[in-house]
Short mmCIF file of C-alpha atoms in Angstrom, two decimals:
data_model
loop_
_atom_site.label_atom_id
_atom_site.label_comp_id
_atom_site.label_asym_id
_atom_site.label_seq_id
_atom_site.Cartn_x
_atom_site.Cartn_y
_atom_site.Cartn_z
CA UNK A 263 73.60 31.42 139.63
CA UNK A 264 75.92 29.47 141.81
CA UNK A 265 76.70 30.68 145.31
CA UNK A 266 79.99 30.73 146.78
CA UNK A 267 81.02 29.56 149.94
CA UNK A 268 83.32 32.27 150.81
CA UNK A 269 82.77 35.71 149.87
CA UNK A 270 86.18 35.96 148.17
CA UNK A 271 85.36 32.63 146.54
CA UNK A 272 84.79 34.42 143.37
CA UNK A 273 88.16 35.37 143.42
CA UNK A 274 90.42 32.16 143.45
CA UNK A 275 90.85 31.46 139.96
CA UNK A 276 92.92 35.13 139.50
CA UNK A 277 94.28 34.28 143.08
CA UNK A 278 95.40 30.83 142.18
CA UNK A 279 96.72 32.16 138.57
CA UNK A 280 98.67 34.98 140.10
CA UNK A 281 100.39 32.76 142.66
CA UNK A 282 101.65 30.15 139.69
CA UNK A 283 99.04 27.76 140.56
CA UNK A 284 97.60 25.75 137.98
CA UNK A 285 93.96 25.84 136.62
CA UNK A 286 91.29 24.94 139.22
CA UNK A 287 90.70 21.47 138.59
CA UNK A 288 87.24 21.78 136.82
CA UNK A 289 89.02 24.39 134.34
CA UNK A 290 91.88 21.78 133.83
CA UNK A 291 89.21 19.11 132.85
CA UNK A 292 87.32 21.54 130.55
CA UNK A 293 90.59 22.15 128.78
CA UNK A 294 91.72 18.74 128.37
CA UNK A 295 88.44 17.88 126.84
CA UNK A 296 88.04 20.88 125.00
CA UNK A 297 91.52 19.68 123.14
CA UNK A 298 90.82 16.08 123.26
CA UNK A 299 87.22 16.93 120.89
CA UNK A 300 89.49 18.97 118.38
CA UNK A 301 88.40 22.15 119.02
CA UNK A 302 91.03 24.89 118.22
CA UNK A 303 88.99 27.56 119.39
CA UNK A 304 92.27 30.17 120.73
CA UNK A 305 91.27 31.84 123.93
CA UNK A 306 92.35 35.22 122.06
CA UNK A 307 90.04 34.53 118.73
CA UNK A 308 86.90 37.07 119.87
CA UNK A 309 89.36 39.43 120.68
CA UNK A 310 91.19 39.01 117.26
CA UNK A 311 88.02 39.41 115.35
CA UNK A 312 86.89 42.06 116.97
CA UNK A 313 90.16 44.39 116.11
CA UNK A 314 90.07 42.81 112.40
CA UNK A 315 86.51 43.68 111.98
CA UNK A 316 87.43 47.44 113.89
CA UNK A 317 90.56 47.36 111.47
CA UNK A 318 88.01 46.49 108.33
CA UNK A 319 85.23 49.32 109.71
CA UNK A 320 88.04 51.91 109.69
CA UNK A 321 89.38 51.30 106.47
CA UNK A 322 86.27 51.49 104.81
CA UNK A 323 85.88 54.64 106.35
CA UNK A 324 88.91 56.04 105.37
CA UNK A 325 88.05 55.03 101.56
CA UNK A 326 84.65 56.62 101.88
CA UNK A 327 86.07 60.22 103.03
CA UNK A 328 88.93 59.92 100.69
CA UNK A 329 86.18 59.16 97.77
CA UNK A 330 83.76 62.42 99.03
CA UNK A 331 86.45 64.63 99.53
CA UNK A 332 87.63 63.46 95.65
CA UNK A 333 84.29 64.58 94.52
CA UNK A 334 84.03 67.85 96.16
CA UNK A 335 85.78 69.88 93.54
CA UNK A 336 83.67 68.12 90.68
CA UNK A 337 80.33 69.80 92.63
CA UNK A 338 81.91 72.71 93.12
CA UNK A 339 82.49 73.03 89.40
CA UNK A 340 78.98 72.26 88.77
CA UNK A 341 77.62 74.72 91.17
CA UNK A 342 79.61 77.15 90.22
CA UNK A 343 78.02 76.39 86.54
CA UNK A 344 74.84 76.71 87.96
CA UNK A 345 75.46 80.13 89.29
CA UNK A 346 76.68 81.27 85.88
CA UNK A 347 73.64 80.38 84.23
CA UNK A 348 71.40 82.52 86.81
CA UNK A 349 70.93 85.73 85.29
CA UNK A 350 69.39 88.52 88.69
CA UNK A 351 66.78 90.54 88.08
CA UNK A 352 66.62 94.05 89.73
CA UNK A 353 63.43 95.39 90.66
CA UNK A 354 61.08 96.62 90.62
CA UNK A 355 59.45 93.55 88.44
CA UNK A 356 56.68 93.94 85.90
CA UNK A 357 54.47 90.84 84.66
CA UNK A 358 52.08 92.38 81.90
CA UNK A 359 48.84 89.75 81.59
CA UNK A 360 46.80 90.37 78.53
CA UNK A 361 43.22 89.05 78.57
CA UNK A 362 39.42 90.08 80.81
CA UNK A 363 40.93 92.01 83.78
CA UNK A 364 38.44 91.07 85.90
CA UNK A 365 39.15 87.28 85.08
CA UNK A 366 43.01 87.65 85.66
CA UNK A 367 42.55 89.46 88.73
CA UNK A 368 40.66 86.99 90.26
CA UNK A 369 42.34 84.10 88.85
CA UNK A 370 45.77 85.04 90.07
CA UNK A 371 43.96 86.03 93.72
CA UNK A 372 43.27 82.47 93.91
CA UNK A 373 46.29 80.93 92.72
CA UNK A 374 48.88 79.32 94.52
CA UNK A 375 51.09 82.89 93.48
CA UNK A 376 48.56 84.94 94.62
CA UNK A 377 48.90 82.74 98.17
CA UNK A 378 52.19 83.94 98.14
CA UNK A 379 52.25 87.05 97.15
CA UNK A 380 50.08 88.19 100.09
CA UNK A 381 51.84 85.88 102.45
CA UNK A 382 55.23 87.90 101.29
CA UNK A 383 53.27 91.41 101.65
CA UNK A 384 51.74 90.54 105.56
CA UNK A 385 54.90 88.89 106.51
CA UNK A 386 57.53 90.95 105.10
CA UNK A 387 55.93 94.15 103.94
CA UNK A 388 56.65 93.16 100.01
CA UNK A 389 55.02 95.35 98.13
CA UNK A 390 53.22 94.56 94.95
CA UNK A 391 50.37 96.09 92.85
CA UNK A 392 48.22 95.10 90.54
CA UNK A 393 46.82 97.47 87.59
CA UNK A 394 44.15 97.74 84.71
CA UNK A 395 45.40 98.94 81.89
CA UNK A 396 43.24 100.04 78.76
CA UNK A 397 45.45 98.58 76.59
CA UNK A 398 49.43 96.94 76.48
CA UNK A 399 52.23 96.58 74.03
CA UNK A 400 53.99 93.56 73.88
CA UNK A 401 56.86 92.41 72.24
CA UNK A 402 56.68 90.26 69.30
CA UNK A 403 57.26 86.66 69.86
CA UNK A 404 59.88 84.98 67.46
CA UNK A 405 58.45 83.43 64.42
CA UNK A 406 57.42 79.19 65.54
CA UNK A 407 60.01 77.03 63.77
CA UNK A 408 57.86 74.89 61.12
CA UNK A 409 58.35 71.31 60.47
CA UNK A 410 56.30 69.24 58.66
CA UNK A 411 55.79 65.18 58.26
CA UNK A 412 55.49 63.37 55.26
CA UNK A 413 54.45 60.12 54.75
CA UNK A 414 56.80 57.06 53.56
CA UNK A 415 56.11 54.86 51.57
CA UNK A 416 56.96 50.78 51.78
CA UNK A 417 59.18 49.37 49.18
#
């Protein structure tokens, strides 16, 4: 770091540029060679690329929001698709298991469901039971659809 002289030392390249002065005479010499060597370096080139590159950021900006805000009515469609396709239950809910009670009970006590369930009931005072029923009459399931594979033959 150099030290100056003078405390206002600092300032005598502004002074002598604001009084019509030329360029300190180091300055001068830097400038002279500076052109002599080629270099065509403008004093305002930083500068410039900094606004083109701001310019460049803020475009691409602008095309990105113009390009989300295109696609917002396409999701909105599809959510609203979604939605259709949801059909709500009202309660109160019935799930009818059919096999060993004592087996069921004890496998859905220690299933991730069961977790829940009793999570749901201390929490948030959901109530759910669980009966033993003698016996249960469930609806048919449809008829499987059959298909069957033959064999080709080569030639």
């Amino acid at each position: 770091m150099r030290r100056w002289d003078r405390p206002d030392a600092s300032m005598s390249l502004l002074a002598d540029l604001l009084a019509g002065t030329g360029l300190e005479p180091g300055y001068e010499a830097a400038a002279v060679r500076r052109a002599a060597s080629g270099d065509r370096r403008s004093r305002y080139g930083a500068g410039a690329r900094l606004f083109a590159a701001t310019l460049v950021l803020g475009l691409l900006g602008a095309v990105a929001v113009a390009q989300v805000r295109r696609g917002e009515p396409v999701a909105e469609r599809q959510r609203r698709a979604l939605i259709a396709q949801i059909r709500p239950l009202s309660p109160p809910y019935a799930v009818t298991a059919a096999g060993d009670p004592g087996t069921i009970e004890n496998a859905f006590a220690d299933s991730p469901a069961g977790r829940a369930f009793r999570t749901l009931k201390t929490t948030f005072g959901i109530r759910y039971d669980i009966r033993k029923e003698d016996s249960v009459r469930l609806p048919a399931a449809p008829a499987p659809r059959l298909r069957y594979a033959r064999q080709e033959t080569s030639g």
